[in-house]
PDB file of C-alpha atoms in Angstrom:
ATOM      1  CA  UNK A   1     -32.305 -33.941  14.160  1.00  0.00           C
ATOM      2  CA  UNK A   2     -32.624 -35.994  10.885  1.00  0.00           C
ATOM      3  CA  UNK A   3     -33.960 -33.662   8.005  1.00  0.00           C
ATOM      4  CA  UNK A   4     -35.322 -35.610   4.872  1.00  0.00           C
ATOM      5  CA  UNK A   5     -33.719 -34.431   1.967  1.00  0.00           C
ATOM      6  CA  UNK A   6     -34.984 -34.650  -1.843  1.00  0.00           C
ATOM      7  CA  UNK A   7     -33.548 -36.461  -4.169  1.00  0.00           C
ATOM      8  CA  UNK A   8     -32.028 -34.098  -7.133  1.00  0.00           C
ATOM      9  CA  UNK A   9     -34.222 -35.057 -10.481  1.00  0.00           C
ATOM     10  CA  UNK A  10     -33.288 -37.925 -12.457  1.00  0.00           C
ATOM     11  CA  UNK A  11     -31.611 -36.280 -16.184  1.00  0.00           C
ATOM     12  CA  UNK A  12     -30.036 -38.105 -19.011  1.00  0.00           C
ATOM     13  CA  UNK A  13     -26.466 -38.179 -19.101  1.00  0.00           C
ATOM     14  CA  UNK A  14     -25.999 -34.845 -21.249  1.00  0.00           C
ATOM     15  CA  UNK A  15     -25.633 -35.094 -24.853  1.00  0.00           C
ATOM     16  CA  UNK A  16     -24.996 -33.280 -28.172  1.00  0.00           C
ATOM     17  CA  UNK A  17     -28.851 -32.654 -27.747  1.00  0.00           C
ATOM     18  CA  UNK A  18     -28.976 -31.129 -24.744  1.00  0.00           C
ATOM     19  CA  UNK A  19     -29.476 -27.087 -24.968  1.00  0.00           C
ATOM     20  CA  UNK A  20     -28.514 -26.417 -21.263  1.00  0.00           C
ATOM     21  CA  UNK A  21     -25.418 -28.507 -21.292  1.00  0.00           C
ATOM     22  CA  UNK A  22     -22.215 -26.136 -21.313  1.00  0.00           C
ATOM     23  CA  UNK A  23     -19.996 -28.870 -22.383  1.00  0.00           C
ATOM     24  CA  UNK A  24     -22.180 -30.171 -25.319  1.00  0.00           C
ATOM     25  CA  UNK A  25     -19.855 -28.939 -27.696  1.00  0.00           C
ATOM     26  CA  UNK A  26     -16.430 -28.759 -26.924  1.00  0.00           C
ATOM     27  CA  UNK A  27     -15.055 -27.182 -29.095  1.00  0.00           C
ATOM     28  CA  UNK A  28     -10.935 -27.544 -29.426  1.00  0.00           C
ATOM     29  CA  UNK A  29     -10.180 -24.070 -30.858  1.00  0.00           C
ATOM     30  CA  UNK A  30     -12.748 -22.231 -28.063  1.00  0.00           C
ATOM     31  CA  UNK A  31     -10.466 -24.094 -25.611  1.00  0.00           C
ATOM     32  CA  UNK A  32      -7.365 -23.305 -26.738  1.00  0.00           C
ATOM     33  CA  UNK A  33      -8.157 -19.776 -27.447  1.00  0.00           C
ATOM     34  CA  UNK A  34      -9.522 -19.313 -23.809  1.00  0.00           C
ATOM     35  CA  UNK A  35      -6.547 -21.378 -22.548  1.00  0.00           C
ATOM     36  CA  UNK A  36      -4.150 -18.678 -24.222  1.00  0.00           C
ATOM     37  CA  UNK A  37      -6.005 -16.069 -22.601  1.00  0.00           C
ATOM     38  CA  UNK A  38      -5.906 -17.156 -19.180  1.00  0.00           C
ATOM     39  CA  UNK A  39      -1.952 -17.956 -19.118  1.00  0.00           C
ATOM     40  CA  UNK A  40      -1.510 -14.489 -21.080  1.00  0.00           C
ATOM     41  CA  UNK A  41      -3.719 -13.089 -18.410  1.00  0.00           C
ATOM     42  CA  UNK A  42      -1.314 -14.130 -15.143  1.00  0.00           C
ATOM     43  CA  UNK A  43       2.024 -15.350 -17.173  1.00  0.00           C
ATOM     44  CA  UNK A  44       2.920 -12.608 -19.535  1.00  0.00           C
ATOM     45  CA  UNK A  45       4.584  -9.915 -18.456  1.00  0.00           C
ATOM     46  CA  UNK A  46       2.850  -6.472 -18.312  1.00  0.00           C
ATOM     47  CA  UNK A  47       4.765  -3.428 -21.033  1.00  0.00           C
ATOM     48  CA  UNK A  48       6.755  -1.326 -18.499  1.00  0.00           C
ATOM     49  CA  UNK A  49       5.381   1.561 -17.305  1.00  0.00           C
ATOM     50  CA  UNK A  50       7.722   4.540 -18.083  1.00  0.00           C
ATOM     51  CA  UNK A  51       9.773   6.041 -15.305  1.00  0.00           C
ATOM     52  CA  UNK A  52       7.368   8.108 -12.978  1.00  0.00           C
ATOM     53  CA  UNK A  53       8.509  12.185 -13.100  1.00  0.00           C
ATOM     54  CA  UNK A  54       7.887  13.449  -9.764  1.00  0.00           C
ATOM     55  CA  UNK A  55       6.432  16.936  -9.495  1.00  0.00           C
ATOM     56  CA  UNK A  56       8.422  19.764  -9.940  1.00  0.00           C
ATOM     57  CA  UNK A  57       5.863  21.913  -7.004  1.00  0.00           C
ATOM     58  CA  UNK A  58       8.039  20.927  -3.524  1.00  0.00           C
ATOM     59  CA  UNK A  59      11.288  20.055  -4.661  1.00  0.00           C
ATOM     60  CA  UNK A  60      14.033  20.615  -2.014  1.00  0.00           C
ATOM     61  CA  UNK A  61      16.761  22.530  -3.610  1.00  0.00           C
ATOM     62  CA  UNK A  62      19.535  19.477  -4.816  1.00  0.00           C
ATOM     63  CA  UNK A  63      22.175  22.474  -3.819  1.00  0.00           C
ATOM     64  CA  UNK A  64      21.133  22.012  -0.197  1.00  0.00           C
ATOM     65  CA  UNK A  65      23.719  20.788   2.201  1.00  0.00           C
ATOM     66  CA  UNK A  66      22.662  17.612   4.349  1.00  0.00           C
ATOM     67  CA  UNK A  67      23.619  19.656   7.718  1.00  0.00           C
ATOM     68  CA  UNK A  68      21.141  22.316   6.522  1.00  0.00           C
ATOM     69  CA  UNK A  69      18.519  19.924   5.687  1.00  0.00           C
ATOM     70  CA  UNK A  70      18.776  17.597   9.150  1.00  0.00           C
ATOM     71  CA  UNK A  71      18.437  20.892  10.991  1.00  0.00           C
ATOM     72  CA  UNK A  72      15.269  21.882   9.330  1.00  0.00           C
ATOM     73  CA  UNK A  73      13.921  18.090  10.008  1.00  0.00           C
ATOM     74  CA  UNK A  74      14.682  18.574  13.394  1.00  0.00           C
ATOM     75  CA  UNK A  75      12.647  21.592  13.432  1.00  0.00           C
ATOM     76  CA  UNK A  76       9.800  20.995  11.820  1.00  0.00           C
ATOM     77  CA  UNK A  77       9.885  17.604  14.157  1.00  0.00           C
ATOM     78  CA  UNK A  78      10.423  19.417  17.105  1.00  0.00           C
ATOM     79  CA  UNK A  79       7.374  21.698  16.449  1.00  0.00           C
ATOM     80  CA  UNK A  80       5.237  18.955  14.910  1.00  0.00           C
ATOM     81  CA  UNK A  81       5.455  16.910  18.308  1.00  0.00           C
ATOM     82  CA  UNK A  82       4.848  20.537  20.521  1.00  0.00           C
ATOM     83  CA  UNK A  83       1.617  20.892  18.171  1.00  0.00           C
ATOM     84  CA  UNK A  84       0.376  16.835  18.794  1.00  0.00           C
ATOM     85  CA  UNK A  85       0.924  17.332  22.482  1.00  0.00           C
ATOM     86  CA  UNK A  86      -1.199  20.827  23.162  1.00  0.00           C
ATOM     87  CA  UNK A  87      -3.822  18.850  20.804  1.00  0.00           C
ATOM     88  CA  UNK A  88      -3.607  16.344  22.830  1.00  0.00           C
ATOM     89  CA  UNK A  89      -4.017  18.028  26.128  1.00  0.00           C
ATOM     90  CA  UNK A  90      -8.004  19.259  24.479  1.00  0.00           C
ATOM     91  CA  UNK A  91      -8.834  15.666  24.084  1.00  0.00           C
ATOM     92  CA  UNK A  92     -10.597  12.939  26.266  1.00  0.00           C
ATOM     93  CA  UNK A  93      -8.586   9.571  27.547  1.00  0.00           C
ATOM     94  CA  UNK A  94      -9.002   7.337  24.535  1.00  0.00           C
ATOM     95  CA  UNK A  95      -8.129   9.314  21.669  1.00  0.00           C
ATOM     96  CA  UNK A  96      -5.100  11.426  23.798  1.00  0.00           C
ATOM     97  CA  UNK A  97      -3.497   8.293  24.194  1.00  0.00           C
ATOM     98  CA  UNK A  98      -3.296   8.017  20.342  1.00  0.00           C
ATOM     99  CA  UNK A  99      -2.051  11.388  19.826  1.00  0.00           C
ATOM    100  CA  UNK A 100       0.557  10.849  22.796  1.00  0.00           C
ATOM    101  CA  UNK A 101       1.747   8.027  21.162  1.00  0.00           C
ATOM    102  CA  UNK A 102       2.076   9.398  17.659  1.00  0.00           C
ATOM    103  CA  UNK A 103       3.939  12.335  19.573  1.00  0.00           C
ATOM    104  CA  UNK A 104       6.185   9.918  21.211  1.00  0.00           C
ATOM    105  CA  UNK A 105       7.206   8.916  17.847  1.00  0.00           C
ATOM    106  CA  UNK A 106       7.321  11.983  16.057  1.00  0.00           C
ATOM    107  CA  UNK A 107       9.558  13.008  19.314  1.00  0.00           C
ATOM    108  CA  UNK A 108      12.062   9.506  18.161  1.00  0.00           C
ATOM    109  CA  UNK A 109      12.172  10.634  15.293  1.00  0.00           C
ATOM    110  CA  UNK A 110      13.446  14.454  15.845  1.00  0.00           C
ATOM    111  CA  UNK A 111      15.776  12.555  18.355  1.00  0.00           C
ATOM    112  CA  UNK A 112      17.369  10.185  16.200  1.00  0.00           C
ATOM    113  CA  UNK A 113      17.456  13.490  13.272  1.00  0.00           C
ATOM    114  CA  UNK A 114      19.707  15.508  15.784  1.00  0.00           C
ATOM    115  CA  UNK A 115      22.203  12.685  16.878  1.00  0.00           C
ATOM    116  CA  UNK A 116      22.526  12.634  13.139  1.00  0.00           C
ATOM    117  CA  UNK A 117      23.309  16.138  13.227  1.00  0.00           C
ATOM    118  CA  UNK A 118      25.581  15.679  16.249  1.00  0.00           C
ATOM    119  CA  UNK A 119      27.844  12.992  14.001  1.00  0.00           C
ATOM    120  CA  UNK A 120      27.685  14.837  11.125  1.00  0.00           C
ATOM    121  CA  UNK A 121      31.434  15.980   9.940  1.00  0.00           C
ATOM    122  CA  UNK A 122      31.179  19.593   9.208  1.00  0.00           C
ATOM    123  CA  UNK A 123      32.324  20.337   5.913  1.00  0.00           C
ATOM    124  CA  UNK A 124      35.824  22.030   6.205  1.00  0.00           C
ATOM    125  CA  UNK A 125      36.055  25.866   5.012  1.00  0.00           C
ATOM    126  CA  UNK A 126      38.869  27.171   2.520  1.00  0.00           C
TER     127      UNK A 126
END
């Protein structure tokens, strides 16, 4: 279907006249000024921010050995995937096939913690 269009009003080609013309006065310094600005904006490089100080509130002991820390990963693992999969036995089909699956990962995870534990050297006693 052909739908007859109007033709846009005739206008003068814009002058120094013309009030509603936004390039009626071009001014060189305006240019250059907002030219500076916009390569300033995306080319200079923002001050670095200083060196982010982590809370002090749960900080794991530096004294710690990694044997001792593994083993409380694999723990708190362990338990985290026992909690996801009695959750998940209270739900319906769609959303305890999420949870099993987040279990399943959470259950990788405490897997791949205790082979690290199994190849761990134990530190030798004097």
């Amino acid at each position: 279907m052909f739908k007859i269009t109007p033709n846009p009003p005739e206008t003068d080609a814009p002058t120094d006249s013309d009030p509603t013309s936004p390039y009626s006065t071009l001014d060189p310094t305006k240019l250059n000024d907002a030219a500076e600005r916009a390569l300033d904006h995306y080319l200079k490089p923002t001050t670095p921010q200083p060196p982010r100080k982590p809370s002090g509130m749960f900080v794991v002991a530096p004294q710690i050995d990694n044997e001792s820390l593994l083993a409380h990963a694999c723990e708190s693992m362990a338990s985290a995937s026992i909690m996801l999969s009695d959750f998940a036995a209270l739900l319906d089909t769609p959303y305890r096939h999420t949870l099993l699956g987040i279990q399943q990962v959470v259950m990788l995870g405490e897997l791949a913690v205790n082979r690290a534990l199994d190849n761990l050297e134990p530190p030798t006693r004097n």
